[in-house]
Coordinates of C-alpha atoms in Angstrom, one line a residue:
M11 CA 0.1 0.1 -0.1
R12 CA 3.0 2.2 0.4
I13 CA 2.3 4.1 3.3
S14 CA 5.5 5.6 4.6
D15 CA 5.8 5.2 8.7
D16 CA 5.6 9.1 9.0
D17 CA 2.4 9.3 7.1
F18 CA 0.6 6.5 9.1
D19 CA -2.1 7.7 11.6
M20 CA -4.8 6.1 13.6
T21 CA -7.2 8.3 11.8
W22 CA -10.7 7.8 9.6
E23 CA -8.7 8.2 6.2
T24 CA -6.1 5.7 7.1
F25 CA -9.1 2.9 8.0
E26 CA -10.6 4.1 4.8
F27 CA -7.5 3.7 3.0
M28 CA -6.9 0.2 4.1
F29 CA -10.2 -1.2 4.5
L30 CA -12.8 0.8 1.8
D31 CA -10.6 0.6 -0.9
K32 CA -10.9 -2.4 -2.8
H33 CA -7.4 -2.6 -4.6
N34 CA -5.4 -1.8 -1.5
L35 CA -7.5 -4.6 0.9
L36 CA -6.7 -7.0 -2.0
L37 CA -3.1 -6.1 -1.7
W38 CA -3.0 -7.0 2.1
T39 CA -5.5 -9.6 2.3
F40 CA -4.2 -11.9 -0.3
P41 CA -0.8 -12.1 1.8
L42 CA -2.9 -12.8 4.7
F43 CA -4.7 -15.5 3.4
L44 CA -1.3 -17.0 2.3
A45 CA -0.1 -16.9 6.1
I46 CA -3.0 -18.3 7.3
L47 CA -2.9 -21.1 5.1
L48 CA 0.7 -22.1 5.9
R49 CA 0.0 -21.8 9.2
L50 CA -2.7 -24.7 8.7
I51 CA -0.4 -26.8 6.9
T52 CA 2.1 -26.7 9.0
R53 CA -0.1 -27.3 12.0
K54 CA -0.9 -30.4 10.4
Y55 CA 2.7 -31.2 8.6
H56 CA 5.6 -30.6 10.3
H57 CA 8.4 -31.2 7.6
Q58 CA 11.1 -28.9 7.8
L59 CA 11.2 -28.3 3.8
I60 CA 7.6 -26.9 3.9
F61 CA 8.1 -23.8 5.1
P62 CA 11.1 -22.4 2.4
A63 CA 9.2 -24.7 -0.5
Y64 CA 5.8 -22.9 0.3
F65 CA 7.4 -19.4 -0.6
I66 CA 9.5 -20.6 -3.2
I67 CA 6.4 -22.1 -5.2
I68 CA 4.6 -18.6 -4.0
P69 CA 6.6 -16.7 -6.7
V70 CA 6.5 -19.4 -9.4
L71 CA 3.0 -19.7 -9.2
F72 CA 2.6 -15.6 -9.4
Y73 CA 4.7 -15.5 -12.6
I74 CA 2.8 -18.3 -14.4
V75 CA -0.7 -16.3 -13.8
V76 CA 1.6 -13.0 -15.0
F77 CA 2.9 -15.0 -18.0
A78 CA -0.2 -16.2 -18.8
A79 CA -2.5 -13.2 -18.4
G80 CA 0.0 -11.2 -20.3
L81 CA 0.4 -8.9 -17.6
D82 CA 2.8 -6.2 -17.8
L83 CA 5.4 -5.9 -15.4
G84 CA 5.6 -2.1 -14.9
E85 CA 2.1 -1.9 -14.1
L86 CA 2.0 -4.6 -11.6
R87 CA 5.0 -2.7 -9.9
R88 CA 3.5 0.8 -10.1
T89 CA 0.1 -0.8 -8.8
G90 CA 1.8 -2.7 -6.0
W91 CA 2.3 -6.2 -6.6
V92 CA 6.2 -6.1 -7.5
F93 CA 8.3 -4.3 -5.5
D94 CA 9.4 -1.1 -7.7
M95 CA 13.4 0.0 -7.0
G96 CA 13.1 2.5 -9.2
A97 CA 16.9 3.7 -10.2
S98 CA 18.6 2.2 -6.9
A99 CA 18.5 -1.4 -8.5
K100 CA 21.0 -0.2 -10.9
E101 CA 23.3 1.2 -8.1
P102 CA 26.1 -0.9 -6.8
W103 CA 25.5 -1.7 -3.0
Y104 CA 28.3 0.2 -1.8
N105 CA 26.8 3.5 -3.5
F106 CA 25.4 4.8 -0.4
Y107 CA 28.9 5.6 0.7
S108 CA 29.3 8.3 -1.4
Y109 CA 26.5 10.5 0.1
Y110 CA 29.0 10.4 3.3
D111 CA 30.1 14.2 3.4
F112 CA 31.2 15.2 7.1
S113 CA 30.7 18.6 6.5
L114 CA 27.4 18.9 6.3
V115 CA 27.1 16.8 9.3
R116 CA 24.4 18.3 12.0
Y117 CA 26.0 17.2 15.8
S118 CA 23.3 18.9 17.1
A119 CA 21.0 16.0 15.8
L120 CA 22.7 13.9 18.3
W121 CA 21.0 15.5 21.2
S122 CA 17.8 15.6 20.0
T123 CA 17.6 12.1 19.1
L124 CA 19.5 11.2 22.5
P125 CA 16.4 9.6 24.1
I126 CA 16.1 7.5 20.6
Q127 CA 19.9 6.6 20.9
F128 CA 19.2 5.8 25.0
A129 CA 16.3 3.7 23.8
L130 CA 18.5 1.5 21.1
L131 CA 21.1 0.9 23.8
F132 CA 19.0 -0.3 26.2
F133 CA 17.1 -2.8 24.0
N134 CA 20.5 -4.0 22.8
I135 CA 21.7 -4.6 26.1
L136 CA 18.4 -6.2 27.0
H137 CA 17.3 -8.6 24.2
P138 CA 20.4 -11.0 24.5
P139 CA 19.6 -11.8 28.0
L140 CA 15.9 -12.5 26.8
N141 CA 16.1 -13.7 23.5
V142 CA 19.1 -16.1 23.8
P143 CA 18.1 -18.0 26.6
A144 CA 14.3 -18.2 25.5
L145 CA 15.8 -19.2 21.8
G146 CA 18.0 -21.8 23.4
G147 CA 14.7 -23.4 25.1
C148 CA 12.8 -23.9 22.0
I149 CA 15.6 -25.4 19.9
L150 CA 16.1 -28.0 23.1
N151 CA 19.8 -26.4 23.3
N152 CA 21.3 -25.8 27.1
D153 CA 24.4 -24.4 26.0
V154 CA 24.0 -21.0 26.0
D155 CA 26.2 -18.4 27.4
T156 CA 24.7 -15.4 27.9
N157 CA 27.8 -13.4 28.7
K158 CA 29.3 -14.8 25.0
E159 CA 26.6 -13.5 23.5
L160 CA 26.6 -10.3 25.3
V161 CA 30.2 -9.6 24.4
A162 CA 29.6 -10.7 20.5
H163 CA 26.8 -8.4 20.4
G164 CA 28.8 -5.4 21.3
Y165 CA 31.7 -6.5 19.2
S166 CA 29.5 -6.5 16.0
N167 CA 27.9 -3.2 16.9
L168 CA 31.0 -1.2 17.6
L169 CA 32.0 -2.7 14.2
A170 CA 28.9 -2.1 12.5
G171 CA 29.3 1.7 13.7
F172 CA 32.4 2.2 12.7
I173 CA 32.1 0.8 9.0
G174 CA 28.5 3.0 8.8
V175 CA 25.9 0.3 8.8
V176 CA 22.9 -0.8 11.0
P177 CA 23.5 -2.6 14.3
N178 CA 23.4 -6.2 14.8
Y179 CA 20.2 -7.3 16.3
L180 CA 19.2 -11.1 17.1
V181 CA 15.5 -11.1 15.6
Y182 CA 13.9 -14.4 17.7
V183 CA 11.7 -15.1 15.3
N184 CA 13.8 -14.9 12.3
T185 CA 16.5 -17.1 14.3
L186 CA 13.7 -19.5 15.1
L187 CA 12.2 -19.8 11.8
F188 CA 16.0 -20.3 10.4
Y189 CA 16.6 -23.2 13.4
R190 CA 13.1 -24.7 12.2
V191 CA 14.0 -25.2 8.5
G192 CA 17.3 -27.0 9.3
G193 CA 19.7 -24.1 10.1
D194 CA 20.8 -25.9 13.3
N195 CA 24.5 -26.2 12.9
R196 CA 27.8 -24.2 11.9
I197 CA 27.5 -25.1 8.4
A198 CA 24.2 -23.5 7.8
G199 CA 25.0 -20.7 9.3
F200 CA 28.2 -20.2 7.5
L201 CA 26.2 -20.9 4.2
L202 CA 23.8 -18.1 5.7
A203 CA 26.5 -15.8 5.6
I204 CA 27.8 -16.4 2.1
A205 CA 24.6 -15.9 0.6
T206 CA 23.7 -12.9 2.6
I207 CA 27.1 -11.5 1.1
A208 CA 26.5 -12.7 -2.3
L209 CA 23.0 -10.8 -2.1
L210 CA 25.1 -7.8 -0.9
V211 CA 27.4 -8.0 -3.6
I212 CA 24.8 -8.5 -6.0
G213 CA 22.8 -5.1 -5.2
P214 CA 19.1 -4.6 -4.9
G215 CA 18.0 -5.8 -8.3
P216 CA 16.8 -9.0 -8.2
I217 CA 14.6 -7.7 -5.4
A218 CA 12.7 -5.7 -8.3
F219 CA 11.2 -8.9 -9.4
I220 CA 9.9 -10.7 -5.8
P221 CA 6.3 -10.2 -5.6
V222 CA 4.8 -8.2 -2.8
M223 CA 2.3 -10.7 -1.5
V224 CA 6.0 -13.3 -0.5
V225 CA 7.2 -10.6 1.6
G226 CA 3.8 -9.4 2.8
A227 CA 3.0 -13.6 3.8
L228 CA 6.6 -13.7 5.1
I229 CA 5.8 -10.8 7.6
F230 CA 2.1 -12.0 8.4
V231 CA 3.4 -15.3 9.5
L232 CA 6.4 -13.9 11.5
G233 CA 3.4 -11.3 13.3
I234 CA 1.3 -14.3 13.7
D235 CA 3.9 -16.3 15.5
L236 CA 5.1 -13.4 17.6
V237 CA 0.9 -12.4 18.7
K238 CA 0.6 -16.1 19.1
E239 CA 3.7 -16.5 21.2
A240 CA 2.8 -13.3 23.2
L241 CA -0.5 -13.6 23.6
W242 CA -2.2 -17.2 23.3
D243 CA 0.8 -19.3 24.5
N244 CA 1.6 -17.1 27.9
R245 CA -2.2 -17.0 28.9
H246 CA -1.7 -19.1 31.5
R247 CA 2.0 -19.1 32.1
V248 CA 2.4 -15.6 33.4
S249 CA 0.7 -14.2 36.1
W250 CA -2.4 -11.5 35.3
P251 CA 0.4 -8.3 36.3
E252 CA 2.6 -9.9 33.6
Y253 CA -0.1 -10.4 31.1
I254 CA -1.3 -6.9 31.3
T255 CA 2.2 -5.7 31.2
I256 CA 2.8 -7.5 27.6
V257 CA -0.8 -6.4 26.2
S258 CA -0.2 -2.9 27.1
I259 CA 3.7 -2.9 25.6
M260 CA 2.1 -4.4 22.4
V261 CA -0.7 -1.5 22.4
C262 CA 1.9 1.3 23.0
M263 CA 4.4 0.2 20.1
T264 CA 1.4 0.0 18.0
V265 CA -0.5 3.2 18.7
W266 CA 3.0 5.2 19.1
D267 CA 6.2 3.9 17.9
F268 CA 8.8 1.4 19.7
V269 CA 10.8 3.6 21.8
I270 CA 7.1 4.7 23.7
G271 CA 6.8 1.4 24.0
V272 CA 10.2 0.6 25.6
L273 CA 9.7 3.3 28.2
F274 CA 6.1 2.4 28.7
G275 CA 7.0 -1.2 29.4
I276 CA 9.6 -0.3 31.9
I277 CA 7.3 2.1 33.9
V278 CA 4.6 -0.6 34.0
C279 CA 6.8 -3.2 34.9
C280 CA 8.2 -1.2 37.9
F281 CA 5.1 -0.4 38.9
F282 CA 4.3 -4.0 39.0
F283 CA 7.2 -4.9 41.0
V284 CA 6.6 -2.6 43.8
V285 CA 2.7 -3.7 43.9
Q286 CA 4.0 -7.5 44.2
N287 CA 6.7 -7.1 46.3
S288 CA 4.9 -5.2 48.5
Q289 CA 2.4 -7.9 48.9
L290 CA 5.0 -10.5 49.9
R291 CA 5.7 -11.2 53.6
S292 CA 9.1 -9.6 54.8
I293 CA 8.6 -11.3 58.1
R294 CA 10.1 -15.0 57.5
A295 CA 9.5 -15.9 60.9
M296 CA 8.6 -14.9 64.5
Y297 CA 9.4 -16.9 67.6
T298 CA 10.8 -16.2 71.3
G299 CA 14.1 -17.3 73.0
D300 CA 12.7 -19.9 74.8
L301 CA 12.4 -21.9 71.1
A302 CA 15.8 -21.0 70.2
M303 CA 17.8 -21.6 73.2
S304 CA 21.7 -21.5 72.6
A305 CA 23.9 -24.2 72.5
V306 CA 26.1 -22.8 75.5
R307 CA 25.9 -25.9 78.1
R308 CA 25.1 -24.8 81.6
P309 CA 23.9 -26.6 85.0
S310 CA 20.1 -27.7 84.7
Q311 CA 19.1 -24.4 86.9
Q312 CA 20.5 -22.0 85.0
R313 CA 19.0 -23.7 81.8
A314 CA 15.8 -24.0 83.1
Y315 CA 15.3 -20.1 84.5
I316 CA 17.2 -19.2 81.1
R317 CA 14.4 -21.2 79.1
E318 CA 11.8 -19.5 81.3
V319 CA 12.7 -15.8 81.1
S320 CA 13.6 -16.3 77.4
Q321 CA 10.1 -16.0 76.4
Q322 CA 10.9 -12.0 76.6
T323 CA 13.0 -12.1 74.0
T324 CA 11.5 -11.8 70.4
I325 CA 13.2 -13.0 67.2
L326 CA 12.3 -11.4 63.9
R327 CA 13.7 -12.7 61.0
L328 CA 13.5 -10.5 58.1
Q329 CA 13.7 -11.7 54.1
G330 CA 13.2 -10.1 50.7
F331 CA 14.0 -6.1 49.8
L332 CA 12.9 -3.7 52.5
F333 CA 11.3 -0.6 50.9
F334 CA 8.4 1.6 51.4
G335 CA 6.3 -1.4 50.3
T336 CA 7.5 -3.9 52.7
I337 CA 8.5 -2.2 55.8
T338 CA 5.0 -1.3 56.6
S339 CA 4.1 -4.8 57.8
V340 CA 7.2 -5.0 59.8
E341 CA 6.8 -1.8 61.6
E342 CA 2.9 -2.7 62.4
T343 CA 4.1 -6.2 63.9
I344 CA 6.6 -4.8 66.2
R345 CA 3.7 -2.1 67.2
D346 CA 1.0 -4.9 67.9
L347 CA 4.1 -6.5 70.4
L348 CA 4.8 -3.6 72.3
E349 CA 0.8 -2.3 72.3
G350 CA -2.4 -3.9 73.9
P351 CA -2.6 -7.6 75.3
Y352 CA 0.4 -9.1 73.9
W353 CA 2.7 -6.8 75.8
Q354 CA 0.6 -7.5 78.8
H355 CA 0.5 -11.3 78.8
R356 CA 4.2 -11.5 77.4
P357 CA 6.4 -8.4 77.8
I358 CA 9.8 -7.8 75.6
Q359 CA 13.1 -7.3 76.9
F360 CA 15.0 -7.8 74.0
L361 CA 14.0 -8.1 70.4
V362 CA 16.1 -9.3 67.8
L363 CA 16.0 -8.7 64.1
D364 CA 17.7 -11.0 62.0
L365 CA 18.7 -9.5 58.6
S366 CA 20.9 -12.3 56.7
L367 CA 18.1 -12.8 54.5
V368 CA 17.5 -9.1 53.5
A369 CA 19.0 -8.3 50.6
G370 CA 19.2 -4.5 50.8
V371 CA 17.4 -1.6 52.6
D372 CA 16.4 1.9 51.0
M373 CA 15.9 5.1 52.8
S374 CA 12.3 4.8 53.8
S375 CA 12.5 1.6 55.3
A376 CA 15.7 3.1 57.3
E377 CA 13.7 5.8 58.0
A378 CA 10.9 3.1 59.5
F379 CA 13.9 1.5 61.8
V380 CA 14.3 5.1 63.5
R381 CA 10.7 5.0 64.2
I382 CA 10.8 1.6 65.5
H383 CA 14.1 2.1 67.6
R384 CA 11.8 5.3 69.0
L385 CA 9.2 2.9 69.8
L386 CA 11.0 0.4 71.6
A387 CA 13.1 2.9 73.5
S388 CA 9.8 3.9 74.9
K389 CA 9.5 0.9 76.1
R390 CA 12.7 0.1 77.6
V391 CA 13.5 -2.6 74.8
T392 CA 16.7 -3.4 73.7
V393 CA 16.8 -4.2 69.8
V394 CA 20.0 -6.3 68.7
F395 CA 20.4 -6.2 65.2
C396 CA 22.3 -9.4 63.0
G397 CA 23.2 -11.1 59.9
F398 CA 25.1 -8.3 58.6
T399 CA 28.1 -5.8 59.2
V400 CA 28.7 -2.1 59.9
D401 CA 30.2 -1.7 56.2
S402 CA 27.7 -3.8 54.7
P403 CA 25.1 -1.7 52.1
I404 CA 22.5 -2.5 55.0
G405 CA 24.5 -1.5 57.6
K406 CA 25.5 1.7 56.1
A407 CA 22.2 2.3 55.2
L408 CA 21.2 2.1 59.2
R409 CA 24.0 4.0 60.1
S410 CA 23.1 6.8 57.7
V411 CA 19.9 7.4 60.0
E412 CA 22.0 7.1 63.1
V413 CA 20.3 4.0 64.3
L414 CA 23.4 1.7 64.8
G415 CA 25.6 3.4 67.7
A416 CA 22.3 4.6 69.2
S417 CA 21.5 3.5 72.7
G418 CA 19.6 0.2 73.4
V419 CA 20.6 -0.7 69.9
E420 CA 23.5 -3.9 69.8
L421 CA 24.9 -5.2 66.8
L422 CA 26.5 -8.5 66.7
G423 CA 27.7 -8.8 63.0
R424 CA 26.9 -11.5 60.4
S425 CA 27.0 -13.9 62.9
V426 CA 23.3 -14.8 63.6
R427 CA 24.1 -17.3 66.5
Q428 CA 25.2 -15.4 69.1
W429 CA 22.1 -12.9 70.0
N430 CA 20.8 -16.4 72.1
V431 CA 24.1 -16.1 74.0
R432 CA 24.3 -12.4 74.6
T433 CA 20.3 -12.3 75.9
E434 CA 21.3 -15.5 77.8
N435 CA 24.3 -14.0 79.8
A436 CA 22.1 -10.7 80.6
Y437 CA 19.0 -12.7 81.8
L438 CA 21.6 -14.4 83.8
R439 CA 23.8 -11.4 85.4
A440 CA 20.1 -10.1 86.6
W441 CA 19.6 -13.2 88.3
F442 CA 22.9 -13.1 89.5
R443 CA 22.5 -9.9 91.1
S444 CA 18.8 -10.6 92.4
Q445 CA 20.0 -13.6 94.4
K446 CA 23.3 -11.6 95.5
I447 CA 25.4 -15.0 94.9
E448 CA 28.0 -15.8 93.0
T449 CA 27.7 -18.9 90.8
S450 CA 30.1 -20.9 88.7
A451 CA 29.1 -20.1 85.0
S452 CA 30.7 -23.6 83.6
T453 CA 29.3 -23.1 80.0
L454 CA 30.6 -25.5 76.9
T455 CA 30.3 -23.7 73.6
V456 CA 29.4 -25.6 70.6
P457 CA 29.6 -25.3 66.8
G458 CA 29.4 -21.5 65.7
R459 CA 30.4 -20.0 69.1
Q460 CA 34.0 -18.4 68.7
D461 CA 34.1 -17.9 72.6
A462 CA 32.1 -17.9 75.5
D463 CA 31.5 -14.6 76.1
T464 CA 33.6 -14.6 78.9
D465 CA 33.1 -10.7 79.6
T466 CA 29.8 -11.9 81.0
A467 CA 30.3 -15.3 82.3
I468 CA 30.4 -15.5 86.3
S469 CA 33.3 -18.2 87.6
L470 CA 35.0 -18.6 90.7
D471 CA 38.4 -18.3 91.2
P472 CA 40.5 -21.7 90.0
F473 CA 42.9 -21.8 92.8
Q474 CA 39.8 -21.8 95.6
I475 CA 40.6 -25.0 96.5
P476 CA 37.7 -26.9 98.0
T477 CA 39.1 -29.8 100.4
R478 CA 36.8 -32.4 98.8
P479 CA 35.4 -32.9 95.4
I480 CA 31.8 -33.7 96.5
K481 CA 30.8 -29.9 96.1
T482 CA 31.9 -29.8 92.2
L483 CA 29.9 -33.1 92.1
S484 CA 26.6 -31.9 93.6
M485 CA 26.4 -28.7 91.5
A486 CA 27.5 -30.7 88.5
F487 CA 24.8 -33.7 89.2
S488 CA 22.4 -32.5 91.7
S489 CA 19.8 -31.8 88.8
Y490 CA 19.9 -35.1 87.4
G491 CA 19.6 -37.3 90.5
D492 CA 20.1 -37.3 94.5
V493 CA 24.1 -36.8 95.0
D494 CA 24.4 -38.4 98.5
P495 CA 27.5 -36.8 100.4
I496 CA 27.5 -39.9 102.6
L497 CA 27.7 -42.2 99.6
F498 CA 30.1 -39.7 97.2
R499 CA 32.5 -39.5 100.1
R500 CA 34.6 -42.4 98.7
I501 CA 35.2 -41.0 95.4
D502 CA 37.8 -38.8 96.8
A503 CA 40.1 -41.4 96.0
Y504 CA 39.7 -42.1 92.4
L505 CA 39.6 -38.0 92.1
E506 CA 42.8 -36.0 90.8
R507 CA 42.3 -32.0 90.5
I508 CA 44.0 -30.6 88.0
T509 CA 44.4 -27.2 86.7
V510 CA 44.9 -26.0 83.2
P511 CA 46.4 -22.7 82.1
E512 CA 44.8 -20.3 79.2
G513 CA 45.0 -21.7 75.3
H514 CA 45.6 -25.8 77.0
V515 CA 44.4 -28.5 74.6
L516 CA 42.5 -30.7 76.2
W517 CA 42.2 -33.1 73.4
K518 CA 41.7 -33.2 69.9
F519 CA 40.0 -35.2 67.3
G520 CA 41.3 -38.4 67.4
D521 CA 42.9 -38.8 70.4
P522 CA 42.4 -41.5 72.4
S523 CA 40.0 -41.1 76.1
D524 CA 41.8 -40.8 78.8
G525 CA 39.5 -40.0 81.4
L526 CA 36.4 -38.0 82.6
Y527 CA 36.6 -34.4 83.5
V528 CA 33.9 -32.6 85.8
I529 CA 34.4 -28.8 85.6
E530 CA 34.9 -27.1 88.9
S531 CA 35.8 -23.4 87.9
G532 CA 36.7 -21.5 84.7
V533 CA 35.0 -21.6 81.3
L534 CA 35.6 -24.4 78.6
R535 CA 34.7 -23.9 74.8
A536 CA 34.7 -26.9 72.4
S537 CA 35.6 -25.6 68.6
Y538 CA 34.2 -27.7 65.7
E539 CA 35.7 -27.2 62.3
F540 CA 33.5 -28.3 59.2
A541 CA 35.9 -28.4 56.3
N542 CA 33.1 -30.2 54.6
P543 CA 29.7 -31.0 56.0
A544 CA 29.9 -34.4 54.1
Q545 CA 33.0 -35.1 55.9
H546 CA 33.3 -35.9 59.9
L547 CA 34.3 -33.4 62.0
E548 CA 37.1 -32.3 63.4
E549 CA 36.8 -31.5 67.1
S550 CA 39.2 -30.0 69.7
M551 CA 38.7 -29.1 73.4
V552 CA 40.4 -25.8 74.9
A553 CA 41.1 -24.1 77.7
G554 CA 39.0 -20.4 77.7
T555 CA 40.3 -16.8 78.6
A556 CA 41.2 -17.8 82.2
P557 CA 42.8 -20.8 83.6
S558 CA 40.4 -23.1 84.8
A559 CA 40.1 -26.3 87.6
L560 CA 39.2 -29.5 86.7
W561 CA 38.5 -32.9 88.8
K562 CA 39.6 -35.9 86.7
I563 CA 38.7 -39.8 87.0
S564 CA 40.8 -41.4 84.7
N565 CA 40.0 -44.8 82.9
V566 CA 42.4 -46.7 85.4
N567 CA 40.6 -45.0 88.4
L568 CA 37.1 -45.6 86.6
Q569 CA 38.0 -49.5 86.2
R570 CA 38.9 -49.3 90.1
L571 CA 35.7 -47.7 91.3
Q572 CA 33.6 -50.0 89.1
T573 CA 35.5 -53.6 91.0
E574 CA 35.8 -51.6 94.5
E575 CA 32.7 -49.7 94.8
P576 CA 30.1 -50.9 92.4
E577 CA 27.0 -49.2 94.1
L578 CA 28.7 -45.6 94.1
A579 CA 29.8 -46.6 90.5
K580 CA 26.7 -47.4 89.0
V581 CA 25.2 -44.2 90.1
F582 CA 28.1 -42.1 89.3
I583 CA 27.9 -43.2 85.7
Q584 CA 24.1 -43.0 85.4
L585 CA 24.3 -39.4 86.6
V586 CA 27.2 -38.8 83.6
L587 CA 25.1 -40.2 81.2
K588 CA 22.2 -38.4 81.9
A589 CA 24.3 -34.9 81.6
A590 CA 25.9 -36.6 78.3
K591 CA 22.6 -37.2 76.8
L592 CA 21.4 -33.7 77.6
D593 CA 24.6 -32.3 76.5
Y594 CA 24.4 -34.7 73.4
D595 CA 20.9 -33.2 72.5
I596 CA 22.3 -29.6 72.8
L597 CA 25.2 -30.6 70.3
L598 CA 22.7 -31.9 68.1
S599 CA 20.7 -28.8 68.4
A600 CA 23.5 -26.8 67.7
I601 CA 24.8 -28.5 64.3
A602 CA 21.2 -28.5 63.1
S603 CA 21.1 -24.6 64.0
R604 CA 23.9 -24.7 61.4
Q605 CA 21.9 -25.9 58.4

């Protein structure tokens, strides 16, 4: 119909020109009929030669009709049935280089066309990550390297710019069509390149003998494939916001132009991104401290006390990207914890915010943390951050609003396993102060603990030597059974009191067992190194940050105890097994918490 892009408008005159003029109506409906006929044929028959044979038969039949009817090719060119190349049919392919005159170049046009340039640049960067994987999925090729495709497109477009030709672009439908007709190897691609170069050298002369309906039918076929893939095939694959985005981009590009469609698509995608992500739950889990106690081995009385008071610790595990659409639910949840019946039934002493699964924090959510901190400070609640460092993007965002470093705010870094040790030690300090007693905090740290937080541990002087070990045994085993002083007074002869300095290694993984140790004073820790989770663990037991006093019963003395004092040995071994069972459960819980 020979309507230029600049003259094509959605007006009544255009509609009348396309649909009410019989000649023009026949010019575009005939190629549409050929395209529909090809799709009906390929729906039933799937041979790869049907497509090229079909478009070879069309010009053959066209010229049979032309010669049989005695039609004039010149008249057919003037009426739009055959391409009219005019004087350009005789020009060589390199003739356009003669039009270059850099003295006539208006560089101000670069600024006026800058939006179009950015749109083309964005599109050239965007289409390889989209088209290449999609093309690989359609042709069942898993060997797809998007990085190589991007680099290849960059070099080809750079070369195209230097020699002054159109930019390189991977046309998805054309490439898929080439694969479907058998061009699925390097030889086919090489032959296609040779044929393209041959047509370039020959020039546009042969185009003057190609019927317009052939190109029109091919364009309709490609258009039908695109519409089918975008609208029909995706009707049950994508969500309704994505489907609306696809339809709106197609309408925008059709009514306006490509650049407007790309910009509109970016805006719509950003809008639906905000809407969809604001509907996601930012709180992955919420629980109290009694459900996630630390793996520190403590006396049973301390453990029972901590289990009771740890209900005053609430942990919120956050996830995703925190922005104005998602931080609202977090803020509302914290307000519900501090107000109303929940606070009256279960007041909070510590609020732990685990941000290890948070991808990022924007300014609006950082400001929300300021409001959260003020609300918690009014209730004298300490907020504990973990899962990030000060120098991380999250740490910088919170530091910019002066949340980190404020009163009542603690940061434990990337370690998400230290908050329970920190809060439990705080509860124990309060308990010790209220009772006004000194208690030995014999702790054994398990995987994930690099130290036992000795700054807050209450320990006895290791050189305050009691006259007998009955006091130590009573403190260690009284919660597991009755430690009869009369019965256990005979165990003194089998126990040996030793003092280990700071840094002393008691045993390592693979060392033979030399006896049983009961901690009298000091702080011990056990470190477990997991080089590979599938392999065995390497265990070492070392003294803590201060000297420790221990009571040791060697293997020889334990055998003597069983022989000479069988009743005492039976009670002693039962108490040891009960304590070991509980410590073993704590160890398994710590290992499971690493997953």
